Amino acid sequence: MMYGGGPRGPGPVLVLSNNTQRDQGRKVQRENIGAGKTIGDVVRTCLGPKAMLKMLMDPMGGIVMTNDGNAILCEITVEHPAAKTLIEIARTQDEEVGDGTTSVIVLTAEILKNSLKFIEKAKDYKGIIQWPYKALASSLEIIPQTLTQNCGASTIRCLTALRAKHSDKENKNWGINGITGELADMSQLGIWEPLSVKLQVYKTTIETSILLLRIDDIVSGSKSKSQQNAGAAAPTQESMRG
């Protein structure tokens, strides 16, 4: 990196090689959103007690079958920077509180998806500050919606009934039974979710979404296979003797 002068003082000047690729603007944001949605789709069906199994092949040719979102994210290999960021964030969630990995990915993917329409039509929105909040509230419904879908119940019927239940503060512990797909009082079933896990899920989700949406420039450089092979020093007789 070099520094050059300008009307506002010295600023950084990037010196890039011919093999460097650079994407900017809305294209970067759309690609980041697409990468987030792709990672979310991988683990979406792994949420809840009726989660589906994923079959993974490791580099040694072994087969691994699991429905644990964190294990799946540890096994897959991705190239896109945004996808790598999501996987690293999920690992951080697991290290911090030991749970909520799948929820973080699914929620982040949904928030990114719902933010796309605001990015595409940002110039048309003036003074309508409540719309992003409505989009965020809509994104948070992806968890009960996914649980309902994974257990084969009617999504519209369950979510409508759940909203009606939650309109009364006395029913704050009601949720969706991930096995039967019916509404149930979670306290009666003895199911409790630690507050620390829930708060960390929301915190990580919001911070990751904001981070990815603020990126408008990606600079990447990679060598071709021929350059990589040429860069590897051939063994000499002297080195082989040593």
Short mmCIF file of C-alpha atoms in Angstrom, two decimals:
data_model
loop_
_atom_site.label_atom_id
_atom_site.label_comp_id
_atom_site.label_asym_id
_atom_site.label_seq_id
_atom_site.Cartn_x
_atom_site.Cartn_y
_atom_site.Cartn_z
CA MET A 1 0.00 0.00 0.00
CA MET A 2 1.29 3.50 -0.87
CA TYR A 3 0.17 6.92 0.34
CA GLY A 4 -0.56 9.79 -1.97
CA GLY A 5 -1.66 13.39 -1.54
CA GLY A 6 -5.09 14.83 -2.20
CA PRO A 7 -7.24 17.90 -1.53
CA ARG A 8 -8.07 16.52 1.91
CA GLY A 9 -4.58 15.41 2.79
CA PRO A 10 -2.67 12.18 2.20
CA GLY A 11 -4.73 9.08 1.61
CA PRO A 12 -4.04 5.41 0.92
CA VAL A 13 -3.31 4.31 -2.64
CA LEU A 14 -3.74 0.60 -3.33
CA VAL A 15 -1.25 -1.05 -5.67
CA LEU A 16 -2.82 -4.25 -6.98
CA SER A 17 -1.45 -7.02 -9.17
CA ASN A 18 -2.93 -7.92 -12.54
CA ASN A 19 -4.51 -11.08 -11.07
CA THR A 20 -6.47 -9.14 -8.45
CA GLN A 21 -10.25 -9.11 -8.72
CA ARG A 22 -12.25 -6.26 -7.23
CA ASP A 23 -16.01 -5.93 -6.81
CA GLN A 24 -17.72 -2.83 -5.49
CA GLY A 25 -21.09 -1.31 -4.66
CA ARG A 26 -24.46 -3.04 -4.72
CA LYS A 27 -23.00 -6.09 -6.44
CA VAL A 28 -20.92 -6.86 -3.35
CA GLN A 29 -23.92 -6.48 -1.06
CA ARG A 30 -26.08 -8.73 -3.24
CA GLU A 31 -23.35 -11.39 -3.35
CA ASN A 32 -22.91 -11.24 0.43
CA ILE A 33 -26.65 -11.68 0.90
CA GLY A 34 -26.66 -14.59 -1.54
CA ALA A 35 -23.79 -16.26 0.30
CA GLY A 36 -25.60 -15.83 3.61
CA LYS A 37 -28.79 -17.34 2.22
CA THR A 38 -26.85 -20.30 0.83
CA ILE A 39 -25.25 -21.09 4.21
CA GLY A 40 -28.64 -20.65 5.88
CA ASP A 41 -30.27 -23.11 3.49
CA VAL A 42 -27.62 -25.72 4.33
CA VAL A 43 -28.54 -25.86 8.04
CA ARG A 44 -32.17 -24.71 7.92
CA THR A 45 -33.56 -28.26 8.08
CA CYS A 46 -31.23 -29.05 11.01
CA LEU A 47 -33.32 -27.02 13.47
CA GLY A 48 -35.51 -28.76 16.02
CA PRO A 49 -35.99 -32.32 17.29
CA LYS A 50 -37.04 -33.58 13.84
CA ALA A 51 -33.98 -32.21 12.09
CA MET A 52 -32.89 -33.86 8.86
CA LEU A 53 -29.52 -35.57 8.50
CA LYS A 54 -26.80 -34.24 6.22
CA MET A 55 -24.33 -36.58 4.54
CA LEU A 56 -20.85 -35.10 4.33
CA MET A 57 -17.68 -36.43 2.75
CA ASP A 58 -14.41 -35.48 4.44
CA PRO A 59 -11.14 -34.87 2.51
CA MET A 60 -10.03 -38.45 3.22
CA GLY A 61 -13.15 -39.88 1.57
CA GLY A 62 -14.94 -40.77 4.79
CA ILE A 63 -18.69 -40.30 5.17
CA VAL A 64 -20.16 -38.34 8.07
CA MET A 65 -23.91 -38.16 8.76
CA THR A 66 -25.13 -35.61 11.29
CA ASN A 67 -27.93 -33.15 11.99
CA ASP A 68 -25.83 -30.91 14.25
CA GLY A 69 -25.51 -27.50 12.63
CA ASN A 70 -22.18 -26.70 14.23
CA ALA A 71 -20.66 -30.02 13.11
CA ILE A 72 -21.88 -29.44 9.55
CA LEU A 73 -20.41 -25.93 9.41
CA CYS A 74 -17.08 -27.28 10.66
CA GLU A 75 -16.95 -29.87 7.87
CA ILE A 76 -17.89 -27.76 4.84
CA THR A 77 -15.37 -25.69 2.88
CA VAL A 78 -16.39 -22.36 1.33
CA GLU A 79 -14.54 -19.74 -0.70
CA HIS A 80 -16.76 -16.65 -0.44
CA PRO A 81 -15.58 -14.21 2.27
CA ALA A 82 -19.13 -13.60 3.57
CA ALA A 83 -19.79 -17.34 3.87
CA LYS A 84 -16.50 -17.79 5.74
CA THR A 85 -17.51 -14.95 8.07
CA LEU A 86 -20.81 -16.64 8.88
CA ILE A 87 -19.10 -19.93 9.68
CA GLU A 88 -16.59 -18.19 11.95
CA ILE A 89 -19.42 -16.33 13.71
CA ALA A 90 -21.24 -19.63 14.28
CA ARG A 91 -18.11 -21.13 15.84
CA THR A 92 -17.81 -18.09 18.11
CA GLN A 93 -21.43 -18.57 19.21
CA ASP A 94 -20.68 -22.19 20.11
CA GLU A 95 -17.54 -21.21 22.03
CA GLU A 96 -19.29 -18.40 23.93
CA VAL A 97 -22.46 -20.15 25.13
CA GLY A 98 -22.31 -23.69 23.70
CA ASP A 99 -25.63 -23.49 21.84
CA GLY A 100 -27.61 -21.51 19.27
CA THR A 101 -25.27 -22.12 16.33
CA THR A 102 -27.99 -23.13 13.88
CA SER A 103 -30.32 -20.37 15.09
CA VAL A 104 -27.65 -17.71 14.47
CA ILE A 105 -27.12 -18.84 10.88
CA VAL A 106 -30.83 -19.19 10.08
CA LEU A 107 -31.70 -15.81 11.62
CA THR A 108 -28.81 -14.00 9.93
CA ALA A 109 -29.71 -15.48 6.54
CA GLU A 110 -33.33 -14.37 6.97
CA ILE A 111 -32.38 -10.83 7.99
CA LEU A 112 -30.05 -10.56 5.00
CA LYS A 113 -32.78 -11.84 2.69
CA ASN A 114 -35.32 -9.32 4.01
CA SER A 115 -32.83 -6.48 3.74
CA LEU A 116 -32.32 -7.07 0.01
CA LYS A 117 -35.52 -5.27 -0.99
CA PHE A 118 -34.44 -2.19 0.99
CA ILE A 119 -31.05 -2.19 -0.69
CA GLU A 120 -32.55 -2.53 -4.17
CA LYS A 121 -35.05 0.31 -3.61
CA ALA A 122 -33.18 2.47 -1.09
CA LYS A 123 -33.58 5.62 -3.18
CA ASP A 124 -37.37 5.24 -3.14
CA TYR A 125 -37.66 5.08 0.66
CA LYS A 126 -37.84 8.51 2.28
CA GLY A 127 -38.84 8.99 5.88
CA ILE A 128 -40.32 5.51 6.30
CA ILE A 129 -38.15 4.59 9.25
CA GLN A 130 -40.49 1.92 10.63
CA TRP A 131 -40.12 -0.43 7.66
CA PRO A 132 -36.69 -1.83 8.63
CA TYR A 133 -38.05 -2.60 12.10
CA LYS A 134 -40.98 -4.46 10.57
CA ALA A 135 -38.58 -6.39 8.35
CA LEU A 136 -36.50 -7.36 11.39
CA ALA A 137 -39.60 -8.45 13.30
CA SER A 138 -40.65 -10.54 10.31
CA SER A 139 -37.18 -12.14 10.18
CA LEU A 140 -37.40 -13.25 13.81
CA GLU A 141 -40.38 -15.45 12.91
CA ILE A 142 -38.10 -17.71 10.87
CA ILE A 143 -37.27 -19.83 13.96
CA PRO A 144 -40.86 -20.93 14.81
CA GLN A 145 -41.61 -21.10 11.08
CA THR A 146 -38.67 -23.45 10.45
CA LEU A 147 -39.54 -25.61 13.47
CA THR A 148 -43.09 -25.95 12.15
CA GLN A 149 -41.94 -26.84 8.64
CA ASN A 150 -39.42 -29.41 9.88
CA CYS A 151 -42.06 -31.31 11.86
CA GLY A 152 -44.57 -31.27 8.97
CA ALA A 153 -47.24 -29.04 10.53
CA SER A 154 -49.18 -26.18 8.93
CA THR A 155 -46.97 -23.09 9.13
CA ILE A 156 -49.72 -20.51 8.66
CA ARG A 157 -52.06 -22.15 11.18
CA CYS A 158 -49.38 -22.56 13.86
CA LEU A 159 -47.92 -19.06 13.54
CA THR A 160 -51.36 -17.45 13.55
CA ALA A 161 -52.35 -19.38 16.67
CA LEU A 162 -49.01 -18.54 18.33
CA ARG A 163 -49.46 -14.80 17.69
CA ALA A 164 -52.93 -15.01 19.24
CA LYS A 165 -51.49 -16.77 22.30
CA HIS A 166 -48.69 -14.24 22.74
CA SER A 167 -51.16 -11.34 22.67
CA ASP A 168 -51.88 -12.29 26.29
CA LYS A 169 -48.90 -11.79 28.62
CA GLU A 170 -49.98 -14.82 30.66
CA ASN A 171 -49.08 -17.04 27.68
CA LYS A 172 -45.49 -15.83 27.29
CA ASN A 173 -44.14 -19.37 27.79
CA TRP A 174 -46.17 -20.87 24.95
CA GLY A 175 -44.35 -22.12 21.89
CA ILE A 176 -44.38 -24.81 19.21
CA ASN A 177 -43.78 -28.43 20.14
CA GLY A 178 -41.05 -29.46 17.70
CA ILE A 179 -42.23 -33.08 17.69
CA THR A 180 -46.01 -32.76 17.29
CA GLY A 181 -46.16 -29.34 15.63
CA GLU A 182 -48.83 -28.21 18.10
CA LEU A 183 -48.82 -25.25 20.48
CA ALA A 184 -47.82 -26.10 24.04
CA ASP A 185 -46.84 -24.44 27.29
CA MET A 186 -43.09 -24.93 27.38
CA SER A 187 -43.00 -24.54 31.16
CA GLN A 188 -45.40 -27.48 31.53
CA LEU A 189 -43.16 -29.59 29.30
CA GLY A 190 -40.11 -28.63 31.33
CA ILE A 191 -38.42 -26.96 28.35
CA TRP A 192 -36.43 -23.85 29.20
CA GLU A 193 -34.00 -21.94 27.04
CA PRO A 194 -31.23 -20.10 28.92
CA LEU A 195 -31.47 -16.33 28.56
CA SER A 196 -27.74 -16.08 27.90
CA VAL A 197 -28.11 -18.28 24.81
CA LYS A 198 -31.06 -16.30 23.45
CA LEU A 199 -29.41 -12.92 24.04
CA GLN A 200 -26.17 -14.09 22.43
CA VAL A 201 -28.09 -15.40 19.41
CA TYR A 202 -29.79 -12.04 18.86
CA LYS A 203 -26.60 -10.07 19.52
CA THR A 204 -24.49 -12.16 17.16
CA THR A 205 -27.19 -12.18 14.48
CA ILE A 206 -27.67 -8.41 14.42
CA GLU A 207 -23.95 -7.64 14.53
CA THR A 208 -23.16 -10.11 11.74
CA SER A 209 -25.97 -8.81 9.51
CA ILE A 210 -24.83 -5.21 9.97
CA LEU A 211 -21.22 -6.19 9.31
CA LEU A 212 -22.00 -7.98 6.04
CA LEU A 213 -24.38 -5.26 4.80
CA ARG A 214 -21.77 -2.54 5.37
CA ILE A 215 -19.27 -4.20 3.04
CA ASP A 216 -19.25 -2.56 -0.40
CA ASP A 217 -15.79 -3.51 -1.65
CA ILE A 218 -14.07 -6.90 -1.93
CA VAL A 219 -10.50 -7.18 -3.17
CA SER A 220 -9.19 -10.68 -3.78
CA GLY A 221 -6.03 -11.94 -5.42
CA SER A 222 -5.18 -15.54 -6.28
CA LYS A 223 -2.46 -17.27 -8.23
CA SER A 224 -3.17 -19.60 -11.09
CA LYS A 225 -2.20 -23.25 -10.79
CA SER A 226 0.72 -22.77 -13.18
CA GLN A 227 2.06 -19.91 -11.04
CA GLN A 228 1.68 -21.97 -7.89
CA ASN A 229 3.56 -24.87 -9.46
CA ALA A 230 6.29 -22.54 -10.71
CA GLY A 231 6.57 -20.95 -7.27
CA ALA A 232 7.30 -24.30 -5.63
CA ALA A 233 11.06 -24.80 -5.60
CA ALA A 234 12.23 -28.01 -7.22
CA PRO A 235 14.35 -30.25 -4.94
CA THR A 236 18.08 -30.07 -5.61
CA GLN A 237 20.68 -32.77 -5.07
CA GLU A 238 22.10 -30.83 -2.13
CA SER A 239 18.70 -30.55 -0.41
CA MET A 240 18.01 -34.24 -1.00
CA ARG A 241 21.31 -35.16 0.65
CA GLY A 242 20.39 -33.13 3.71
#
